[in-house]
Coordinates of C-alpha atoms in Angstrom, one line a residue:
Chain F
M1 CA 0.0 0.0 0.0
S2 CA 1.3 3.5 -0.8
R3 CA 2.6 5.4 2.1
W4 CA 1.0 8.6 0.8
P5 CA -2.4 8.3 2.4
E6 CA -0.8 7.7 5.8
R7 CA 1.4 10.7 5.3
W8 CA -1.6 12.9 4.4
V9 CA -3.5 11.5 7.4
R10 CA -0.5 12.3 9.7
L11 CA -0.3 15.8 8.2
A12 CA -4.0 16.4 8.7
A13 CA -3.7 15.3 12.3
R14 CA -0.7 17.5 12.8
L15 CA -2.7 20.5 11.7
L16 CA -5.4 19.9 14.3
P17 CA -5.6 21.7 17.7
T18 CA -3.2 20.0 20.1
H19 CA -5.6 18.4 22.5
I20 CA -7.7 16.6 19.8
R21 CA -4.7 15.7 17.6
D22 CA -3.8 12.3 19.0
R23 CA -7.3 11.0 19.0
H24 CA -8.0 11.8 15.3
R25 CA -4.5 10.5 14.3
E26 CA -5.2 7.2 15.8
E27 CA -8.8 7.0 14.5
W28 CA -7.7 7.8 11.0
L29 CA -4.8 5.4 11.0
T30 CA -7.1 2.6 12.1
D31 CA -9.5 3.5 9.4
L32 CA -6.7 3.4 6.9
D33 CA -5.8 -0.1 8.1
G34 CA -9.3 -1.3 7.7
A35 CA -10.2 0.6 4.5
R36 CA -9.0 -2.1 2.1
E37 CA -10.8 -4.8 4.0
L38 CA -14.1 -2.9 3.6
G39 CA -13.5 -1.9 0.0
I40 CA -12.9 1.7 0.7
P41 CA -10.1 3.5 -1.1
A42 CA -7.3 4.6 1.3
S43 CA -7.2 7.9 -0.5
S44 CA -10.8 8.5 0.5
I45 CA -9.7 8.3 4.2
A46 CA -6.8 10.7 3.6
V47 CA -9.0 13.2 1.7
G48 CA -11.6 12.9 4.5
A49 CA -9.0 13.6 7.2
L50 CA -7.7 16.7 5.3
L51 CA -11.3 17.9 4.7
F52 CA -12.0 17.4 8.4
T53 CA -9.0 19.4 9.4
A54 CA -9.8 22.2 6.9
T55 CA -13.4 22.6 7.9
I56 CA -13.4 22.0 11.6
D57 CA -14.8 24.9 13.7
R58 CA -11.7 25.9 15.6
S59 CA -13.5 28.5 17.6
A60 CA -15.7 25.9 19.3
P61 CA -14.7 25.4 22.9
E62 CA -14.6 21.7 22.5
I63 CA -12.1 22.0 19.7
S64 CA -10.0 24.9 20.9
G65 CA -10.1 23.8 24.5
V66 CA -10.8 27.4 25.5
P67 CA -14.1 28.4 27.1
L68 CA -16.2 30.9 25.2
S69 CA -15.8 33.6 27.8
V70 CA -12.1 33.3 27.6
A71 CA -12.1 33.1 23.8
A72 CA -14.1 36.3 23.7
R73 CA -11.5 38.1 25.8
I74 CA -8.7 36.7 23.8
H75 CA -10.2 38.1 20.6
A76 CA -11.0 41.4 22.3
R77 CA -7.4 41.8 23.5
R78 CA -6.0 40.8 20.2
G79 CA -8.3 43.2 18.4
I80 CA -7.3 46.1 20.7
A81 CA -3.7 45.3 20.2
L82 CA -4.1 45.2 16.4
I83 CA -6.1 48.5 16.3
L84 CA -3.5 50.2 18.4
S85 CA -0.7 48.8 16.2
A86 CA -2.5 50.1 13.1
G87 CA -2.7 53.5 14.8
V88 CA 1.0 53.5 15.5
L89 CA 1.9 52.5 12.0
A90 CA -0.6 54.9 10.3
F91 CA 0.6 57.8 12.6
G92 CA 4.2 57.1 11.7
A93 CA 3.5 56.8 8.0
Y94 CA 1.4 60.0 8.0
F95 CA 3.8 62.2 9.9
G96 CA 7.0 60.6 8.7
G97 CA 6.9 62.6 5.5
T98 CA 8.4 61.8 2.2
R99 CA 12.1 61.2 1.6
V100 CA 14.1 63.7 -0.5
S101 CA 17.2 62.2 -2.0
F102 CA 20.2 64.4 -3.0
G103 CA 22.3 61.6 -4.5
S104 CA 21.9 58.3 -6.2
P105 CA 19.5 55.9 -4.5
S106 CA 21.3 53.6 -2.0
T107 CA 20.3 50.3 -0.5
T108 CA 19.1 52.1 2.6
E109 CA 17.0 54.3 0.5
A110 CA 15.5 51.3 -1.2
V111 CA 14.6 49.9 2.2
L112 CA 13.1 53.1 3.2
S113 CA 11.2 53.4 0.0
F114 CA 9.8 49.9 0.6
L115 CA 8.9 50.7 4.2
A116 CA 7.2 53.8 3.1
S117 CA 4.9 51.7 0.9
A118 CA 4.6 48.7 3.2
I119 CA 3.8 50.4 6.5
P120 CA 0.6 52.1 5.4
A121 CA -0.5 48.8 3.8
L122 CA 0.4 47.0 7.0
A123 CA -1.6 49.5 9.0
V124 CA -4.6 48.9 6.8
V125 CA -4.2 45.1 7.3
A126 CA -3.8 45.4 11.0
A127 CA -6.9 47.7 11.3
I128 CA -9.0 45.3 9.3
A129 CA -7.7 42.3 11.3
G130 CA -8.3 44.2 14.5
L131 CA -11.9 45.0 13.6
I132 CA -12.5 41.3 12.7
E133 CA -11.1 40.2 16.0
L134 CA -13.2 42.7 17.9
W135 CA -16.3 41.7 16.2
R136 CA -15.5 38.0 16.8
A137 CA -15.2 38.9 20.4
A138 CA -18.4 40.9 20.4
F139 CA -20.3 38.1 18.7
F140 CA -20.3 36.1 22.0
A141 CA -19.2 38.6 24.6
S142 CA -20.5 41.4 26.8
L143 CA -22.3 44.5 25.7
L144 CA -19.2 46.5 26.6
T145 CA -17.2 44.6 24.1
K146 CA -19.8 45.2 21.4
V147 CA -19.7 48.9 22.3
C148 CA -15.9 48.8 22.0
A149 CA -16.1 47.1 18.6
A150 CA -18.7 49.5 17.3
L151 CA -16.7 52.6 18.4
A152 CA -13.5 51.2 17.0
T153 CA -15.2 50.5 13.7
V154 CA -16.4 54.0 13.4
G155 CA -13.0 55.4 14.4
V156 CA -11.0 53.2 12.1
V157 CA -13.2 53.9 9.2
S158 CA -13.4 57.6 9.7
A159 CA -9.7 58.2 10.5
P160 CA -8.4 57.6 7.0
L161 CA -11.3 59.6 5.6
A162 CA -10.2 62.5 7.9
A163 CA -6.6 62.1 6.8
I164 CA -7.4 62.4 3.1
G165 CA -9.3 65.6 3.4
G166 CA -12.5 65.1 5.2
W167 CA -11.7 67.5 8.0
F168 CA -15.2 67.2 9.4
M169 CA -14.4 63.6 10.1
V170 CA -11.5 64.4 12.5
P171 CA -13.6 64.9 15.6
L172 CA -15.6 61.8 14.9
A173 CA -12.5 59.7 14.4
F174 CA -10.8 61.2 17.4
V175 CA -13.7 60.8 19.7
S176 CA -14.7 57.3 18.6
L177 CA -11.1 56.0 18.8
F178 CA -10.6 57.6 22.1
A179 CA -13.8 56.2 23.5
A180 CA -12.9 52.8 22.0
S181 CA -9.6 52.9 23.8
I182 CA -11.2 53.7 27.1
V183 CA -13.8 51.0 26.7
G184 CA -11.2 48.6 25.5
V185 CA -9.0 49.2 28.5
I186 CA -12.1 48.6 30.8
V187 CA -12.8 45.3 29.0
W188 CA -9.2 44.3 29.2
A189 CA -8.4 45.4 32.7
G190 CA -11.8 44.8 34.2
S191 CA -12.6 41.4 33.1
S192 CA -10.0 39.6 31.0
R193 CA -7.4 39.1 33.7
P194 CA -9.5 37.0 36.0
A195 CA -11.1 35.3 33.1
V196 CA -7.9 34.3 31.4
P197 CA -6.3 32.2 34.1
H198 CA -3.7 30.8 31.7
H199 CA -2.6 34.2 30.3
P200 CA 0.7 32.9 29.0
T201 CA 4.0 34.6 29.0
L202 CA 7.0 34.2 26.8
D203 CA 8.6 32.0 29.5
G204 CA 5.6 29.7 29.4
A205 CA 4.7 30.2 33.1
A206 CA 1.2 30.9 34.3
P207 CA 0.9 34.1 36.3
S208 CA 0.2 32.2 39.5
A209 CA 3.5 30.4 39.1
R210 CA 5.6 33.6 39.0
P211 CA 6.3 36.0 41.8
R212 CA 4.3 39.3 41.7
F213 CA 5.7 42.7 42.5
P214 CA 4.2 44.1 45.7
L215 CA 1.6 46.8 45.5
W216 CA 4.0 49.5 46.5
A217 CA 6.4 48.6 43.8
R218 CA 3.7 48.6 41.1
L219 CA 2.2 51.8 42.3
S220 CA 5.5 53.6 42.5
A221 CA 6.4 52.4 39.0
L222 CA 3.1 53.6 37.7
V223 CA 3.4 57.0 39.3
M224 CA 7.0 57.5 38.3
G225 CA 6.3 56.3 34.8
S226 CA 3.5 58.7 34.4
V227 CA 5.6 61.6 35.8
I228 CA 8.4 60.8 33.4
V229 CA 6.1 60.5 30.3
T230 CA 4.2 63.7 31.2
V231 CA 7.2 65.8 31.9
A232 CA 9.0 64.5 28.9
V233 CA 6.0 65.1 26.6
V234 CA 5.2 68.6 28.0
M235 CA 8.7 69.9 28.4
P236 CA 11.3 67.7 26.7
G237 CA 14.8 68.5 27.5
F238 CA 16.0 70.1 30.7
V239 CA 13.0 69.2 32.8
A240 CA 13.4 65.6 31.9
L241 CA 16.5 65.6 34.1
V242 CA 14.3 66.2 37.1
A243 CA 12.4 63.0 36.5
L244 CA 15.6 61.0 35.9
P245 CA 16.6 60.6 39.6
A246 CA 13.1 59.6 40.4
A247 CA 13.1 57.0 37.7
M248 CA 16.4 55.7 38.8
V249 CA 15.2 55.4 42.4
T250 CA 12.1 53.5 41.2
V251 CA 14.1 51.1 39.1
L252 CA 16.6 50.5 41.8
M253 CA 13.8 49.7 44.3
L254 CA 12.4 47.2 41.8
A255 CA 15.9 45.8 41.3
V256 CA 16.3 45.4 45.1
Y257 CA 13.0 43.5 45.3
T258 CA 14.1 41.4 42.4
I259 CA 17.4 40.5 44.1
R260 CA 15.4 39.5 47.2
S261 CA 13.2 37.2 45.2
R262 CA 16.0 35.5 43.3
A263 CA 15.6 32.3 45.4
V264 CA 13.1 31.1 42.8
G265 CA 15.3 32.0 39.8
N266 CA 15.4 29.3 37.1
R267 CA 15.4 31.1 33.8
P268 CA 16.2 29.0 30.6
L269 CA 19.4 30.0 28.8
C270 CA 17.7 31.1 25.6
E271 CA 15.5 33.5 27.6
S272 CA 18.5 34.9 29.4
L273 CA 20.2 35.4 26.1
G274 CA 17.1 37.2 24.8
I275 CA 17.2 39.7 27.7
G276 CA 20.9 40.2 27.3
V277 CA 20.5 40.9 23.6
M278 CA 17.8 43.4 24.3
A279 CA 20.0 45.2 26.8
L280 CA 22.8 45.4 24.2
V281 CA 20.4 46.6 21.5
L282 CA 19.3 49.4 23.8
L283 CA 22.9 50.5 24.3
L284 CA 23.6 50.2 20.6
L285 CA 20.6 52.3 19.7
V286 CA 21.7 55.0 22.0
G287 CA 25.0 55.1 20.1
V288 CA 23.4 55.0 16.7
G289 CA 21.0 57.8 17.7
A290 CA 23.8 59.9 19.0
I291 CA 25.8 59.5 15.8
D292 CA 22.8 60.4 13.7
L293 CA 22.1 63.5 15.8
L294 CA 25.6 64.8 15.9
V295 CA 27.1 63.7 12.6
L296 CA 24.9 62.0 10.0
S297 CA 21.8 64.1 9.9
P298 CA 23.6 67.5 10.1
Q299 CA 25.8 66.5 7.2
W300 CA 22.7 65.2 5.3
M301 CA 21.1 68.6 5.7
A302 CA 24.2 70.5 4.7
P303 CA 25.9 68.4 2.0
G304 CA 29.4 69.4 1.2
Y305 CA 30.2 70.9 4.6
S306 CA 32.4 69.2 7.2
I307 CA 30.8 68.7 10.6
E308 CA 33.1 71.4 12.1
E309 CA 32.0 73.9 9.4
I310 CA 28.4 73.1 10.1
F311 CA 28.5 73.8 13.8
A312 CA 30.8 76.8 13.3
A313 CA 28.2 78.3 11.0
L314 CA 25.5 78.3 13.6
S315 CA 24.8 81.1 16.0
P316 CA 26.2 80.5 19.5
A317 CA 22.7 80.4 20.9
D318 CA 21.4 77.9 18.3
R319 CA 24.5 75.8 18.7
T320 CA 24.4 75.7 22.5
L321 CA 20.7 74.9 22.7
G322 CA 20.8 72.3 20.0
V323 CA 23.9 70.5 21.3
V324 CA 22.6 70.6 24.9
M325 CA 19.3 69.0 23.8
I326 CA 21.2 66.2 22.1
Y327 CA 23.6 65.7 25.1
I328 CA 20.6 65.5 27.4
W329 CA 19.0 62.9 25.2
I330 CA 22.3 60.9 25.1
A331 CA 22.7 61.2 28.9
F332 CA 19.1 60.3 29.7
W333 CA 18.9 57.2 27.4
S334 CA 22.4 56.0 28.2
I335 CA 21.4 55.8 31.9
A336 CA 18.1 54.2 31.0
A337 CA 19.8 51.6 28.8
F338 CA 22.4 51.1 31.6
I339 CA 19.6 50.6 34.1
Y340 CA 18.0 48.1 31.8
L341 CA 21.3 46.3 31.6
V342 CA 21.7 46.1 35.4
V343 CA 18.2 44.9 35.8
A344 CA 18.8 42.4 33.0
V345 CA 21.9 41.0 34.7
V346 CA 19.9 40.7 38.0
A347 CA 16.9 39.2 36.2
V348 CA 19.0 36.5 34.5
G349 CA 19.7 35.0 37.9
S350 CA 16.1 35.4 39.2
A351 CA 12.5 34.7 38.3
A352 CA 11.3 38.3 38.3
P353 CA 10.6 40.2 36.3
S354 CA 9.5 37.6 33.8
T355 CA 11.2 37.4 30.4
H356 CA 8.0 38.5 28.7
W357 CA 7.8 41.7 30.6
M358 CA 11.5 42.4 30.4
L359 CA 11.2 42.2 26.6
V360 CA 8.1 44.3 26.6
A361 CA 9.9 46.9 28.7
G362 CA 12.8 46.8 26.3
F363 CA 10.6 47.4 23.3
A364 CA 8.8 50.2 25.1
T365 CA 12.1 51.8 26.0
I366 CA 13.3 51.6 22.4
A367 CA 10.1 53.2 21.2
A368 CA 10.4 56.1 23.7
M369 CA 14.1 56.5 23.0
V370 CA 13.4 56.8 19.3
F371 CA 10.5 59.2 19.8
F372 CA 12.5 61.6 21.9
Q373 CA 15.5 61.3 19.6
F374 CA 13.5 63.0 16.9
W375 CA 12.7 65.9 19.3
A376 CA 16.2 66.1 20.7
G377 CA 17.5 66.8 17.2
F378 CA 14.7 69.1 16.2
S379 CA 16.4 72.3 17.4
I380 CA 19.7 71.7 15.8
G381 CA 18.0 70.5 12.6
N382 CA 16.0 73.7 12.4
S383 CA 19.1 75.8 12.9
I384 CA 21.1 74.0 10.3
S385 CA 18.3 74.1 7.7
D386 CA 17.8 77.8 8.3
T387 CA 21.5 78.6 8.1
L388 CA 23.1 76.4 5.4
P389 CA 22.1 75.4 1.9
P390 CA 20.1 73.7 0.5
F391 CA 18.0 75.1 3.4
T392 CA 15.8 72.1 3.8
G393 CA 14.9 69.9 6.7
G394 CA 15.1 66.2 7.0
R395 CA 17.4 63.5 8.3
H396 CA 19.9 61.0 7.2
D397 CA 18.7 57.6 5.9
I398 CA 20.0 55.9 9.1
G399 CA 17.9 58.4 11.1
A400 CA 14.9 57.6 9.1
L401 CA 15.4 53.9 9.6
Y402 CA 15.9 54.6 13.2
G403 CA 12.4 56.1 13.3
N404 CA 11.0 52.9 11.7
V405 CA 12.8 50.8 14.3
G406 CA 11.0 52.8 17.0
Q407 CA 7.7 52.4 15.3
F408 CA 8.0 48.6 15.1
A409 CA 9.3 48.5 18.7
L410 CA 6.2 50.3 19.9
V411 CA 4.0 47.8 18.0
A412 CA 6.0 44.9 19.6
A413 CA 5.5 46.5 23.0
I414 CA 1.8 46.9 22.5
W415 CA 1.5 43.4 21.2
G416 CA 3.4 41.9 24.1
A417 CA 1.5 43.9 26.7
I418 CA -2.0 43.5 25.5
A419 CA -2.4 40.6 23.1
P420 CA -2.7 37.2 24.8
R421 CA -0.6 34.3 23.6
R422 CA -2.2 31.0 23.4
G423 CA 1.1 29.2 23.4
G424 CA 2.8 26.7 25.6
A425 CA 1.3 27.8 28.9
L426 CA -2.2 27.1 27.8
R427 CA -1.4 23.7 26.4
R428 CA 0.6 22.9 29.4
A429 CA -2.2 24.0 31.7
Q430 CA -4.5 21.7 29.7
G431 CA -2.0 18.9 30.2
T432 CA -1.9 18.2 26.5
E433 CA 1.5 19.5 25.4
P434 CA 4.1 16.8 24.8
G435 CA 6.6 16.5 27.5
P436 CA 10.2 17.7 27.1
Q437 CA 11.4 14.1 26.6
G438 CA 9.2 13.6 23.5
T439 CA 6.6 11.7 25.5
E440 CA 3.8 12.3 23.0
P441 CA 2.0 9.0 23.1
G442 CA 2.2 6.9 19.9
P443 CA -1.0 5.7 18.4
H444 CA 0.0 2.1 18.0
R445 CA -0.2 -0.5 20.7
T446 CA 1.8 -3.6 20.6
E447 CA -0.1 -5.4 23.3
P448 CA -3.8 -5.9 23.2
R449 CA -5.4 -3.7 25.8
A450 CA -8.6 -2.3 27.1
S451 CA -9.6 1.3 26.1
G452 CA -7.3 4.0 27.3
P453 CA -8.2 6.6 29.8
E454 CA -10.5 9.3 28.5
T455 CA -9.6 12.9 29.0
R456 CA -12.2 15.5 28.5
P457 CA -12.0 19.3 28.9
A458 CA -14.4 20.6 31.6
G459 CA -17.8 21.2 30.1
A460 CA -17.0 19.6 26.8
T461 CA -18.9 16.8 25.1
Y462 CA -16.0 16.0 22.8
S463 CA -14.2 13.0 24.1
Q464 CA -10.5 12.2 23.3
Chain C
M1 CA -27.7 18.2 24.0
Q2 CA -27.9 20.9 21.4
P3 CA -30.2 21.0 18.4
L4 CA -28.5 20.7 15.0
S5 CA -28.2 24.0 13.2
R6 CA -28.7 22.2 9.9
V7 CA -29.7 18.8 8.8
T8 CA -28.3 17.6 5.5
P9 CA -29.0 14.4 3.6
A10 CA -25.6 13.2 4.7
T11 CA -26.5 13.9 8.4
V12 CA -29.6 11.8 7.9
D13 CA -27.7 9.0 6.4
V14 CA -25.2 8.9 9.3
L15 CA -28.0 9.1 11.8
T16 CA -29.8 6.3 10.0
C17 CA -26.6 4.1 10.3
L18 CA -26.3 4.9 14.0
I19 CA -30.0 4.2 14.7
G20 CA -29.8 0.8 13.0
S21 CA -26.9 -0.3 15.1
A22 CA -27.6 -1.8 18.5
D23 CA -24.1 -1.4 19.8
A24 CA -21.4 1.2 19.2
T25 CA -20.3 1.3 15.5
W26 CA -16.9 1.7 14.1
G27 CA -16.6 5.0 12.2
L28 CA -15.3 3.3 9.1
L29 CA -18.4 1.1 9.0
I30 CA -20.5 4.2 9.0
I31 CA -18.6 5.5 6.1
R32 CA -19.2 2.3 4.2
D33 CA -22.8 1.8 5.2
S34 CA -23.8 5.4 4.5
G35 CA -22.2 5.3 1.1
R36 CA -20.9 8.8 1.9
P37 CA -17.2 9.8 1.4
A38 CA -15.1 10.0 4.5
G39 CA -14.7 13.8 3.9
T40 CA -18.5 14.0 4.6
V41 CA -18.9 11.5 7.4
Y42 CA -16.0 12.7 9.6
P43 CA -17.3 16.2 9.9
V44 CA -20.8 15.0 10.4
L45 CA -19.8 12.7 13.2
E46 CA -17.7 15.5 14.8
R47 CA -20.7 17.9 14.7
L48 CA -23.0 15.2 16.1
E49 CA -20.6 14.4 18.9
R50 CA -20.0 18.1 19.8
S51 CA -23.7 18.7 19.9
G52 CA -24.2 15.8 22.3
W53 CA -26.1 13.5 19.9
V54 CA -23.4 11.0 19.6
E55 CA -20.7 9.7 22.0
S56 CA -17.6 7.9 21.1
E57 CA -15.0 5.7 22.7
W58 CA -12.1 3.5 21.8
D59 CA -12.9 -0.1 21.1
D60 CA -12.3 -2.7 23.8
D61 CA -11.4 -5.5 21.5
D62 CA -8.4 -7.1 23.4
T63 CA -7.7 -9.5 20.5
R64 CA -6.7 -6.8 18.1
T65 CA -3.3 -5.1 18.0
G66 CA -2.3 -1.7 16.5
P67 CA -4.2 1.5 16.6
R68 CA -7.6 1.4 18.2
R69 CA -10.9 1.8 16.4
R70 CA -13.1 4.7 17.3
M71 CA -16.6 3.5 18.1
Y72 CA -19.7 5.8 17.9
R73 CA -23.1 5.4 19.4
L74 CA -26.1 7.7 19.9
T75 CA -26.7 9.1 23.3
S76 CA -30.0 8.3 24.9
D77 CA -31.3 11.8 24.1
G78 CA -29.6 11.7 20.7
A79 CA -31.3 8.4 19.8
E80 CA -34.7 9.9 20.3
A81 CA -33.8 13.1 18.5
A82 CA -32.2 11.1 15.7
R83 CA -35.3 9.1 15.0
S84 CA -37.4 12.2 15.0
T85 CA -35.0 14.0 12.7
V86 CA -34.9 11.1 10.2
R87 CA -38.7 10.8 10.3
D88 CA -39.2 14.5 9.7
F89 CA -36.6 14.5 6.9
A90 CA -38.2 11.6 5.2
A91 CA -41.6 13.3 5.4
R92 CA -40.1 16.4 3.7
T93 CA -38.1 14.4 1.2
P94 CA -39.9 11.5 -0.3
T95 CA -36.8 10.4 -2.2
I96 CA -34.7 10.0 0.8
R97 CA -32.0 7.3 0.4
T98 CA -32.6 4.1 2.1
V99 CA -29.6 2.8 3.9
E100 CA -28.8 -0.5 5.2
A101 CA -28.1 -0.4 8.8

């Protein structure tokens, strides 16, 4: 008998949700064995298995292994994350401007050109996918989720209309998206956490299995974070230095708590490497951002001039203000990256913070760093473009790519913070994931035996 | 037990096979006896089982080796609903297929 039907059957089983996979693999393999005896073509069984896999209702709780209430919140959180990601991408694409090239197109320019086309398209795809997820959640979820989905739909549809000239749509887009965000946060914070007991993390641990920061640490981090963001947004530059000591104290307090909880530390090597790489990337990005601000972008705005000539041409006031802004940015984010490195070193030997949240914090830091890098260079950039030919604003290609990195880092941070992951933790919690020693049970038995133990998800009528 | 959202001729054929069997029936026999392709019968059985009309278990034939057969039978509520469904369908569709159980 050809091996192809068996291969197709195994493939079909492999594509099924984990906790029903073994059952159907064994059932179909048995049917393949008996097909010839009953005069049924083996290919018919294979096709049947493939059709079954392709048409099965994966959202059904008995199939997915996830209760409807949890599934609704998973869709809602994923939808909110997608809508926010679409907003970040669209915002960056809209305000990023177009690239002006003074020379022959380079590889970097080709990449930037591609990104300029791809990012808006990606934003549209994310927005549509986000709306679909929200409506999937709303289909079997609370009224609040339906309201969130409706508001988000109005906002997402009216925002591009506003951007292409329908000014009267701006208030509608703004209000509806703002309201959708508020409602979305209520849905997320108010009901999804207790309802998603297996909210997975990148390290595969359920929340209950990992240590939590005490209330004082979380509140102080929240307050200090808000202060830093508010001060930095309202008065970037000098005043940000005031928030820096407070931020350092907060982080050090968290680090102290982390050290005290290291008794439970057992982080896998790959996760430790991930945190280490993130710390190094942060330091690297500070360096790249500094070079862009001090060398690359000034020379890009004043081609043909040396960097000394460019700074010499500026008025003392412009030069001082511009350079100080850049040095403040370098100092602030060097310290932030260094703090992250310290926490990373501590975290490698402990269990808290989790790898998931360390990476989310890393991506969020990159996003903030890139955002403020633009503003740190704004003053000197204005001065150069007002003083030297060709009297135009802009930034070097590396700087433009830097902006894209920040955009994608913010998307990653949003995705990591909000969107749930139905990965290893959920499967482990259901007891259906193969063990680390490859203990997935084989379908064949060599000894005759009675029927195996039945496992059945709570509330499901679909037996294994 | 949940009502079926749709009853197709294939669903009726599968139900007829299950009604006609006193004991649990091997899924492959349902495919043969219904005359329907596996690609039709497998999803129907899955839908019936998920809706609580059918229950399934591994065979307890200790004389066989190799992978186990999956045996299907109507639940008590499912048996009653199945007869009613087949009867109603036959009344609506005079040309319903007759299937050997």
